[in-house]
mmCIF file of N, CA and C and ligand atoms in Angstrom:
data_model
loop_
_atom_site.group_PDB
_atom_site.id
_atom_site.type_symbol
_atom_site.label_atom_id
_atom_site.label_comp_id
_atom_site.label_asym_id
_atom_site.label_seq_id
_atom_site.Cartn_x
_atom_site.Cartn_y
_atom_site.Cartn_z
ATOM 1 N N MET A 850 0.838 -1.099 -0.170
ATOM 2 C CA MET A 850 -0.066 -0.049 -0.018
ATOM 3 C C MET A 850 0.840 1.133 0.031
ATOM 4 N N GLY A 851 1.009 1.673 -1.295
ATOM 5 C CA GLY A 851 1.829 3.051 -1.395
ATOM 6 C C GLY A 851 1.109 3.848 -2.080
ATOM 7 N N THR A 852 1.928 4.865 -2.745
ATOM 8 C CA THR A 852 1.355 5.992 -3.616
ATOM 9 C C THR A 852 2.097 6.302 -4.783
ATOM 10 N N LEU A 853 1.699 6.282 -5.816
ATOM 11 C CA LEU A 853 2.319 6.584 -7.156
ATOM 12 C C LEU A 853 2.264 8.057 -7.314
ATOM 13 N N ILE A 854 3.376 8.424 -7.719
ATOM 14 C CA ILE A 854 3.605 9.847 -7.967
ATOM 15 C C ILE A 854 4.493 10.130 -9.085
ATOM 16 N N THR A 855 3.761 11.064 -9.743
ATOM 17 C CA THR A 855 4.589 11.423 -11.105
ATOM 18 C C THR A 855 5.101 12.965 -10.515
ATOM 19 N N THR A 856 6.147 13.265 -11.318
ATOM 20 C CA THR A 856 6.969 14.409 -10.866
ATOM 21 C C THR A 856 6.983 15.317 -12.097
ATOM 22 N N VAL A 857 6.646 16.654 -12.065
ATOM 23 C CA VAL A 857 6.755 17.227 -13.220
ATOM 24 C C VAL A 857 7.328 18.584 -12.770
ATOM 25 N N CYS A 858 8.280 19.272 -13.511
ATOM 26 C CA CYS A 858 8.668 20.603 -13.447
ATOM 27 C C CYS A 858 7.847 21.612 -14.466
ATOM 28 N N GLU A 859 7.576 22.625 -13.853
ATOM 29 C CA GLU A 859 6.789 23.520 -14.571
ATOM 30 C C GLU A 859 7.804 24.473 -15.392
ATOM 31 N N SER A 860 9.047 24.391 -15.088
ATOM 32 C CA SER A 860 9.577 25.532 -15.544
ATOM 33 C C SER A 860 10.487 24.792 -16.798
ATOM 34 N N CYS A 861 10.893 23.557 -16.660
ATOM 35 C CA CYS A 861 12.020 23.059 -17.915
ATOM 36 C C CYS A 861 11.252 21.678 -18.455
ATOM 37 N N GLY A 862 10.362 21.247 -17.933
ATOM 38 C CA GLY A 862 9.580 20.090 -18.380
ATOM 39 C C GLY A 862 10.123 18.791 -17.788
ATOM 40 N N TYR A 863 11.115 18.929 -16.929
ATOM 41 C CA TYR A 863 11.462 17.516 -16.244
ATOM 42 C C TYR A 863 10.407 16.671 -15.936
ATOM 43 N N ARG A 864 10.471 15.689 -16.032
ATOM 44 C CA ARG A 864 9.427 14.600 -15.754
ATOM 45 C C ARG A 864 9.856 13.269 -15.490
ATOM 46 N N LYS A 865 9.449 12.948 -14.183
ATOM 47 C CA LYS A 865 9.667 11.281 -13.913
ATOM 48 C C LYS A 865 8.237 10.676 -13.326
ATOM 49 N N ASP A 866 8.011 9.779 -14.092
ATOM 50 C CA ASP A 866 6.736 9.014 -14.145
ATOM 51 C C ASP A 866 6.509 7.754 -13.085
ATOM 52 N N ASN A 867 5.559 7.779 -12.232
ATOM 53 C CA ASN A 867 5.088 6.681 -11.573
ATOM 54 C C ASN A 867 6.268 6.338 -10.363
ATOM 55 N N MET A 868 6.585 6.936 -9.800
ATOM 56 C CA MET A 868 7.440 6.768 -8.600
ATOM 57 C C MET A 868 6.700 6.045 -7.472
ATOM 58 N N ALA A 869 7.017 4.720 -7.162
ATOM 59 C CA ALA A 869 6.340 4.178 -6.155
ATOM 60 C C ALA A 869 7.002 4.596 -4.737
ATOM 61 N N LEU A 870 6.146 5.384 -4.000
ATOM 62 C CA LEU A 870 6.383 5.658 -2.641
ATOM 63 C C LEU A 870 5.997 5.109 -1.445
ATOM 64 N N PHE A 871 6.497 5.435 -0.421
ATOM 65 C CA PHE A 871 5.992 5.063 0.869
ATOM 66 C C PHE A 871 6.265 3.554 1.003
ATOM 67 N N GLY A 872 5.410 2.637 1.800
ATOM 68 C CA GLY A 872 5.753 1.577 1.928
ATOM 69 C C GLY A 872 4.882 0.580 1.367
ATOM 70 N N GLY A 873 5.101 -1.067 1.346
ATOM 71 C CA GLY A 873 4.338 -1.889 0.577
ATOM 72 C C GLY A 873 3.888 -2.750 1.892
ATOM 73 N N MET A 874 2.915 -3.660 1.608
ATOM 74 C CA MET A 874 2.394 -4.601 2.570
ATOM 75 C C MET A 874 3.891 -5.448 2.911
ATOM 76 N N ILE A 875 4.440 -5.800 1.915
ATOM 77 C CA ILE A 875 5.664 -6.795 2.175
ATOM 78 C C ILE A 875 6.657 -5.735 2.393
ATOM 79 N N GLY A 876 7.367 -5.840 3.402
ATOM 80 C CA GLY A 876 8.514 -4.993 3.729
ATOM 81 C C GLY A 876 8.221 -3.696 4.277
ATOM 82 N N PHE A 877 6.935 -3.621 4.889
ATOM 83 C CA PHE A 877 6.350 -2.411 5.334
ATOM 84 C C PHE A 877 6.858 -1.784 6.640
ATOM 85 N N LEU A 878 7.675 -2.874 7.457
ATOM 86 C CA LEU A 878 8.462 -2.360 8.521
ATOM 87 C C LEU A 878 9.825 -1.928 8.349
ATOM 88 N N ASP A 879 10.310 -2.312 6.891
ATOM 89 C CA ASP A 879 11.753 -1.949 6.687
ATOM 90 C C ASP A 879 11.765 -1.314 5.381
ATOM 91 N N THR A 880 10.679 -0.753 4.669
ATOM 92 C CA THR A 880 10.983 -0.187 3.592
ATOM 93 C C THR A 880 10.029 1.309 3.614
ATOM 94 N N CYS A 881 10.536 2.285 3.395
ATOM 95 C CA CYS A 881 9.972 3.495 3.213
ATOM 96 C C CYS A 881 10.488 4.568 1.916
ATOM 97 N N MET A 882 9.753 4.196 0.804
ATOM 98 C CA MET A 882 10.592 4.935 0.021
ATOM 99 C C MET A 882 10.125 6.312 -0.260
ATOM 100 N N ILE A 883 10.865 7.261 -0.227
ATOM 101 C CA ILE A 883 10.674 8.723 -0.509
ATOM 102 C C ILE A 883 11.532 9.344 -1.684
ATOM 103 N N PRO A 884 11.020 10.571 -2.241
ATOM 104 C CA PRO A 884 12.172 11.093 -3.188
ATOM 105 C C PRO A 884 13.360 11.797 -2.509
ATOM 106 N N TYR A 885 14.400 11.417 -3.152
ATOM 107 C CA TYR A 885 15.677 12.133 -2.664
ATOM 108 C C TYR A 885 16.410 12.797 -3.716
ATOM 109 N N TYR A 886 17.125 13.442 -3.464
ATOM 110 C CA TYR A 886 17.973 14.593 -4.292
ATOM 111 C C TYR A 886 19.586 14.291 -4.168
ATOM 112 N N CYS A 887 20.145 14.124 -4.998
ATOM 113 C CA CYS A 887 21.814 13.803 -5.139
ATOM 114 C C CYS A 887 22.376 15.195 -5.401
ATOM 115 N N GLU A 888 23.124 15.706 -4.352
ATOM 116 C CA GLU A 888 23.906 16.866 -4.562
ATOM 117 C C GLU A 888 25.075 16.970 -5.631
ATOM 118 N N SER A 889 25.650 15.711 -5.607
ATOM 119 C CA SER A 889 26.849 15.483 -6.571
ATOM 120 C C SER A 889 26.430 15.404 -8.035
ATOM 121 N N CYS A 890 25.428 14.514 -8.324
ATOM 122 C CA CYS A 890 25.154 14.636 -9.738
ATOM 123 C C CYS A 890 23.760 15.162 -10.185
ATOM 124 N N ASN A 891 23.019 15.800 -9.208
ATOM 125 C CA ASN A 891 21.626 16.578 -9.536
ATOM 126 C C ASN A 891 20.644 15.646 -10.045
ATOM 127 N N THR A 892 20.315 14.415 -9.275
ATOM 128 C CA THR A 892 19.631 13.393 -9.584
ATOM 129 C C THR A 892 18.439 13.084 -8.728
ATOM 130 N N LEU A 893 17.291 13.043 -9.100
ATOM 131 C CA LEU A 893 16.270 12.774 -8.259
ATOM 132 C C LEU A 893 15.901 11.184 -8.269
ATOM 133 N N PHE A 894 15.814 10.542 -6.950
ATOM 134 C CA PHE A 894 15.619 9.064 -7.150
ATOM 135 C C PHE A 894 14.790 8.853 -5.684
ATOM 136 N N GLU A 895 14.140 7.593 -5.907
ATOM 137 C CA GLU A 895 13.582 7.181 -4.738
ATOM 138 C C GLU A 895 14.687 6.250 -3.859
ATOM 139 N N GLY A 896 14.577 6.831 -2.506
ATOM 140 C CA GLY A 896 15.307 6.121 -1.678
ATOM 141 C C GLY A 896 14.537 5.478 -0.405
ATOM 142 N N ASN A 897 15.244 4.403 0.187
ATOM 143 C CA ASN A 897 14.452 4.077 1.375
ATOM 144 C C ASN A 897 14.897 4.580 2.601
ATOM 145 N N MET A 898 14.160 5.371 3.099
ATOM 146 C CA MET A 898 14.487 6.207 4.165
ATOM 147 C C MET A 898 14.813 5.477 5.647
ATOM 148 N N LEU A 899 14.335 4.288 5.660
ATOM 149 C CA LEU A 899 14.729 3.566 6.730
ATOM 150 C C LEU A 899 16.201 2.884 6.711
ATOM 151 N N GLU A 900 16.893 3.180 5.693
ATOM 152 C CA GLU A 900 18.307 2.835 5.508
ATOM 153 C C GLU A 900 19.143 3.993 6.229
ATOM 154 N N ASP A 901 20.459 3.531 6.851
ATOM 155 C CA ASP A 901 20.957 4.647 7.362
ATOM 156 C C ASP A 901 21.811 5.598 6.402
ATOM 157 N N ASP A 902 22.311 4.870 5.443
ATOM 158 C CA ASP A 902 23.101 6.044 4.621
ATOM 159 C C ASP A 902 22.067 5.803 3.146
ATOM 160 N N ILE A 903 21.647 6.679 2.606
ATOM 161 C CA ILE A 903 21.024 6.927 1.276
ATOM 162 C C ILE A 903 22.126 7.114 -0.001
ATOM 163 N N PHE A 904 22.407 5.915 -0.806
ATOM 164 C CA PHE A 904 23.146 6.150 -1.937
ATOM 165 C C PHE A 904 22.725 6.459 -3.151
ATOM 166 N N CYS A 905 23.229 7.468 -3.982
ATOM 167 C CA CYS A 905 22.636 7.774 -5.255
ATOM 168 C C CYS A 905 22.822 6.831 -6.242
ATOM 169 N N PRO A 906 21.781 6.121 -7.053
ATOM 170 C CA PRO A 906 21.995 5.276 -7.881
ATOM 171 C C PRO A 906 22.765 5.677 -9.125
ATOM 172 N N GLU A 907 22.949 6.766 -9.466
ATOM 173 C CA GLU A 907 23.658 7.290 -10.439
ATOM 174 C C GLU A 907 24.952 7.220 -10.035
ATOM 175 N N CYS A 908 25.349 8.006 -9.267
ATOM 176 C CA CYS A 908 27.009 8.332 -8.910
ATOM 177 C C CYS A 908 27.316 7.531 -7.820
ATOM 178 N N GLY A 909 26.701 6.695 -7.051
ATOM 179 C CA GLY A 909 27.136 5.829 -5.788
ATOM 180 C C GLY A 909 27.615 6.668 -4.753
ATOM 181 N N LYS A 910 27.295 8.157 -4.700
ATOM 182 C CA LYS A 910 27.737 8.735 -3.482
ATOM 183 C C LYS A 910 26.601 8.750 -2.551
ATOM 184 N N ASP A 911 26.715 9.257 -1.248
ATOM 185 C CA ASP A 911 25.599 9.408 -0.228
ATOM 186 C C ASP A 911 25.519 10.955 -0.074
ATOM 187 N N ASN A 912 25.796 11.728 -0.837
ATOM 188 C CA ASN A 912 25.700 13.293 -0.957
ATOM 189 C C ASN A 912 24.282 13.469 -1.167
ATOM 190 N N THR A 913 23.267 12.948 -0.368
ATOM 191 C CA THR A 913 21.877 12.936 -0.663
ATOM 192 C C THR A 913 21.000 13.574 0.310
ATOM 193 N N PHE A 914 19.855 14.110 0.126
ATOM 194 C CA PHE A 914 18.876 14.507 1.140
ATOM 195 C C PHE A 914 17.668 14.334 0.585
ATOM 196 N N SER A 915 16.677 14.113 1.423
ATOM 197 C CA SER A 915 15.241 13.852 0.863
ATOM 198 C C SER A 915 14.618 15.041 0.674
ATOM 199 N N TYR A 916 13.389 14.681 0.023
ATOM 200 C CA TYR A 916 12.466 15.951 -0.334
ATOM 201 C C TYR A 916 11.618 16.463 0.727
ATOM 202 N N GLU A 917 12.259 15.990 2.079
ATOM 203 C CA GLU A 917 11.547 16.350 3.268
ATOM 204 C C GLU A 917 12.551 17.254 4.095
ATOM 205 N N ASP A 918 13.457 17.755 3.128
ATOM 206 C CA ASP A 918 14.518 18.634 3.878
ATOM 207 C C ASP A 918 14.306 20.290 3.251
ATOM 208 N N ALA A 919 14.758 21.123 3.936
ATOM 209 C CA ALA A 919 14.265 22.621 3.673
ATOM 210 C C ALA A 919 15.217 22.754 2.335
ATOM 211 N N ARG A 920 16.443 22.076 2.065
ATOM 212 C CA ARG A 920 17.281 22.446 0.931
ATOM 213 C C ARG A 920 16.491 22.085 -0.423
ATOM 214 N N THR A 921 15.279 21.375 -0.280
ATOM 215 C CA THR A 921 14.485 20.978 -1.503
ATOM 216 C C THR A 921 13.287 22.051 -1.636
ATOM 217 N N GLY A 922 13.222 22.850 -0.728
ATOM 218 C CA GLY A 922 12.089 23.785 -0.534
ATOM 219 C C GLY A 922 11.161 23.211 0.278
ATOM 220 N N PHE A 923 11.155 22.244 1.101
ATOM 221 C CA PHE A 923 10.185 21.749 2.105
ATOM 222 C C PHE A 923 9.751 22.770 2.951
ATOM 223 N N LYS A 924 8.170 22.921 3.157
ATOM 224 C CA LYS A 924 7.756 23.832 4.175
ATOM 225 C C LYS A 924 6.706 23.059 4.769
ATOM 226 N N GLU A 925 6.577 22.715 6.095
ATOM 227 C CA GLU A 925 5.934 22.246 6.775
ATOM 228 C C GLU A 925 4.462 22.486 6.546
ATOM 229 N N ASP A 926 4.106 23.686 6.320
ATOM 230 C CA ASP A 926 2.627 23.964 5.987
ATOM 231 C C ASP A 926 1.990 23.768 4.626
ATOM 232 N N LYS A 927 2.877 23.253 3.622
ATOM 233 C CA LYS A 927 2.307 22.981 2.545
ATOM 234 C C LYS A 927 2.350 21.591 1.972
ATOM 235 N N THR A 928 2.078 20.635 3.052
ATOM 236 C CA THR A 928 2.050 19.194 3.059
ATOM 237 C C THR A 928 1.005 18.623 1.942
ATOM 238 N N LEU A 929 1.469 17.893 1.122
ATOM 239 C CA LEU A 929 0.361 17.078 0.399
ATOM 240 C C LEU A 929 0.187 15.829 0.762
ATOM 241 N N PHE A 930 1.355 15.152 0.983
ATOM 242 C CA PHE A 930 1.281 13.828 1.108
ATOM 243 C C PHE A 930 1.933 13.574 2.630
ATOM 244 N N SER A 931 1.492 12.615 3.263
ATOM 245 C CA SER A 931 1.967 12.225 4.451
ATOM 246 C C SER A 931 1.883 10.602 4.882
ATOM 247 N N TRP A 932 2.799 10.173 5.577
ATOM 248 C CA TRP A 932 2.880 8.752 5.690
ATOM 249 C C TRP A 932 3.643 8.477 7.225
ATOM 250 N N PHE A 933 2.934 7.607 7.834
ATOM 251 C CA PHE A 933 3.303 7.587 9.204
ATOM 252 C C PHE A 933 4.330 6.328 9.229
ATOM 253 N N VAL A 934 5.488 6.667 9.688
ATOM 254 C CA VAL A 934 6.597 5.593 9.571
ATOM 255 C C VAL A 934 6.941 5.333 10.991
ATOM 256 N N HIS A 935 6.486 3.948 11.306
ATOM 257 C CA HIS A 935 6.457 3.557 12.654
ATOM 258 C C HIS A 935 7.840 3.318 13.404
ATOM 259 N N LYS A 936 8.862 3.201 12.555
ATOM 260 C CA LYS A 936 10.232 3.446 13.097
ATOM 261 C C LYS A 936 10.613 4.526 13.612
ATOM 262 N N PHE A 937 10.178 5.681 13.014
ATOM 263 C CA PHE A 937 10.776 6.833 13.477
ATOM 264 C C PHE A 937 9.269 7.476 14.515
ATOM 265 N N GLU A 938 8.337 6.755 14.643
ATOM 266 C CA GLU A 938 7.331 7.262 15.101
ATOM 267 C C GLU A 938 6.930 8.764 14.635
ATOM 268 N N ARG A 939 6.687 8.906 13.321
ATOM 269 C CA ARG A 939 6.316 10.278 12.976
ATOM 270 C C ARG A 939 6.009 10.141 11.437
ATOM 271 N N GLU A 940 5.187 11.076 10.899
ATOM 272 C CA GLU A 940 4.919 11.283 9.792
ATOM 273 C C GLU A 940 5.941 11.677 8.731
ATOM 274 N N VAL A 941 6.183 11.084 7.752
ATOM 275 C CA VAL A 941 6.980 11.703 6.582
ATOM 276 C C VAL A 941 5.927 12.557 5.850
ATOM 277 N N LYS A 942 6.653 13.596 5.431
ATOM 278 C CA LYS A 942 5.615 14.678 4.587
ATOM 279 C C LYS A 942 6.349 15.016 3.337
ATOM 280 N N LEU A 943 5.636 15.379 2.296
ATOM 281 C CA LEU A 943 6.089 15.706 1.174
ATOM 282 C C LEU A 943 5.080 17.203 0.729
ATOM 283 N N ASN A 944 5.790 17.976 0.090
ATOM 284 C CA ASN A 944 5.042 19.317 -0.614
ATOM 285 C C ASN A 944 4.450 18.766 -1.735
ATOM 286 N N GLU A 945 3.452 19.243 -2.230
ATOM 287 C CA GLU A 945 3.042 19.343 -3.626
ATOM 288 C C GLU A 945 3.905 20.158 -4.360
ATOM 289 N N GLU A 946 3.926 21.312 -4.358
ATOM 290 C CA GLU A 946 4.746 22.105 -5.346
ATOM 291 C C GLU A 946 5.827 22.884 -4.507
ATOM 292 N N GLY A 947 6.595 23.756 -5.271
ATOM 293 C CA GLY A 947 7.632 24.320 -4.880
ATOM 294 C C GLY A 947 8.883 23.477 -4.492
ATOM 295 N N ASN A 948 9.223 22.273 -5.129
ATOM 296 C CA ASN A 948 10.210 21.497 -4.793
ATOM 297 C C ASN A 948 11.190 21.600 -5.870
ATOM 298 N N LEU A 949 12.510 21.340 -5.214
ATOM 299 C CA LEU A 949 13.735 21.588 -6.105
ATOM 300 C C LEU A 949 13.950 20.733 -7.183
ATOM 301 N N CYS A 950 13.878 21.348 -8.459
ATOM 302 C CA CYS A 950 14.166 20.542 -9.879
ATOM 303 C C CYS A 950 15.464 20.213 -10.008
ATOM 304 N N PRO A 951 15.755 18.893 -10.245
ATOM 305 C CA PRO A 951 16.935 18.411 -10.404
ATOM 306 C C PRO A 951 17.754 18.797 -11.821
ATOM 307 N N LYS A 952 16.821 19.135 -12.650
ATOM 308 C CA LYS A 952 17.418 19.797 -13.660
ATOM 309 C C LYS A 952 17.783 21.235 -14.202
ATOM 310 N N CYS A 953 16.858 22.006 -13.699
ATOM 311 C CA CYS A 953 16.994 23.395 -13.828
ATOM 312 C C CYS A 953 17.143 23.985 -12.444
ATOM 313 N N ALA A 954 16.980 23.397 -11.328
ATOM 314 C CA ALA A 954 17.352 24.128 -10.157
ATOM 315 C C ALA A 954 16.474 25.058 -9.725
ATOM 316 N N ASN A 955 15.529 25.262 -10.176
ATOM 317 C CA ASN A 955 14.404 25.926 -9.661
ATOM 318 C C ASN A 955 13.275 25.199 -8.831
ATOM 319 N N PHE A 956 12.724 25.975 -7.917
ATOM 320 C CA PHE A 956 11.637 25.445 -7.043
ATOM 321 C C PHE A 956 10.357 25.289 -7.757
ATOM 322 N N THR A 957 10.179 24.672 -8.647
ATOM 323 C CA THR A 957 9.267 24.421 -9.740
ATOM 324 C C THR A 957 8.636 22.933 -9.899
ATOM 325 N N LEU A 958 9.209 22.380 -8.858
ATOM 326 C CA LEU A 958 8.850 20.905 -9.194
ATOM 327 C C LEU A 958 7.453 20.539 -8.396
ATOM 328 N N LYS A 959 6.762 19.751 -8.973
ATOM 329 C CA LYS A 959 5.365 19.261 -8.648
ATOM 330 C C LYS A 959 5.468 18.092 -8.340
ATOM 331 N N PHE A 960 4.871 17.225 -7.513
ATOM 332 C CA PHE A 960 4.415 15.957 -6.934
ATOM 333 C C PHE A 960 3.067 15.753 -7.105
ATOM 334 N N GLU A 961 2.501 14.814 -8.039
ATOM 335 C CA GLU A 961 1.164 14.749 -8.469
ATOM 336 C C GLU A 961 0.937 13.213 -7.924
ATOM 337 N N ASP A 962 -0.145 12.942 -7.313
ATOM 338 C CA ASP A 962 -0.651 11.749 -6.731
ATOM 339 C C ASP A 962 -1.191 10.980 -8.132
ATOM 340 N N VAL A 963 -0.962 10.169 -8.510
ATOM 341 C CA VAL A 963 -1.637 9.429 -9.956
ATOM 342 C C VAL A 963 -2.163 8.078 -9.415
ATOM 343 N N GLY A 964 -2.224 7.519 -8.088
ATOM 344 C CA GLY A 964 -2.716 6.349 -7.847
ATOM 345 C C GLY A 964 -1.938 5.760 -6.748
ATOM 346 N N ASN A 965 -2.417 4.286 -6.379
ATOM 347 C CA ASN A 965 -2.154 3.631 -5.469
ATOM 348 C C ASN A 965 -1.251 2.419 -5.866
ATOM 349 N N TRP A 966 -0.437 1.791 -5.030
ATOM 350 C CA TRP A 966 0.009 0.295 -5.483
ATOM 351 C C TRP A 966 -0.025 -0.395 -4.389
ATOM 352 N N ASP A 967 -0.056 -1.672 -4.647
ATOM 353 C CA ASP A 967 -0.159 -2.455 -3.212
ATOM 354 C C ASP A 967 0.915 -3.732 -3.441
HETATM 355 ZN ZN1 ZN B 726 24.463 11.175 -7.750
HETATM 356 ZN ZN1 ZN B 727 12.991 22.222 -13.994
#
């Protein structure tokens, strides 16, 4: 049970379809996928936030932070998605708009909810 999200940048047209986020019924306790940003190579990818170090699938470095970090434009009061993570006993949140685009570096990236997966 998770959420499928399509990412679109309104300014440069960057697009990444059907990212499967949050948890599944299998692996629900040890998997929570959320969008991450790699500062080394400017890549957006899905990472498992329950792991200690999140490595970029493109360059292999751990110079990464999630889209729940202020550096990606995250603001607490603009939450669109939230997902309770038992391991941390808190909700993970994502903003719908105003996220950092990995291609043009503007805060014009949108996360759109396009369905569920299980
Ligand atoms: Zn990278
Ligand atoms: Zn862009």
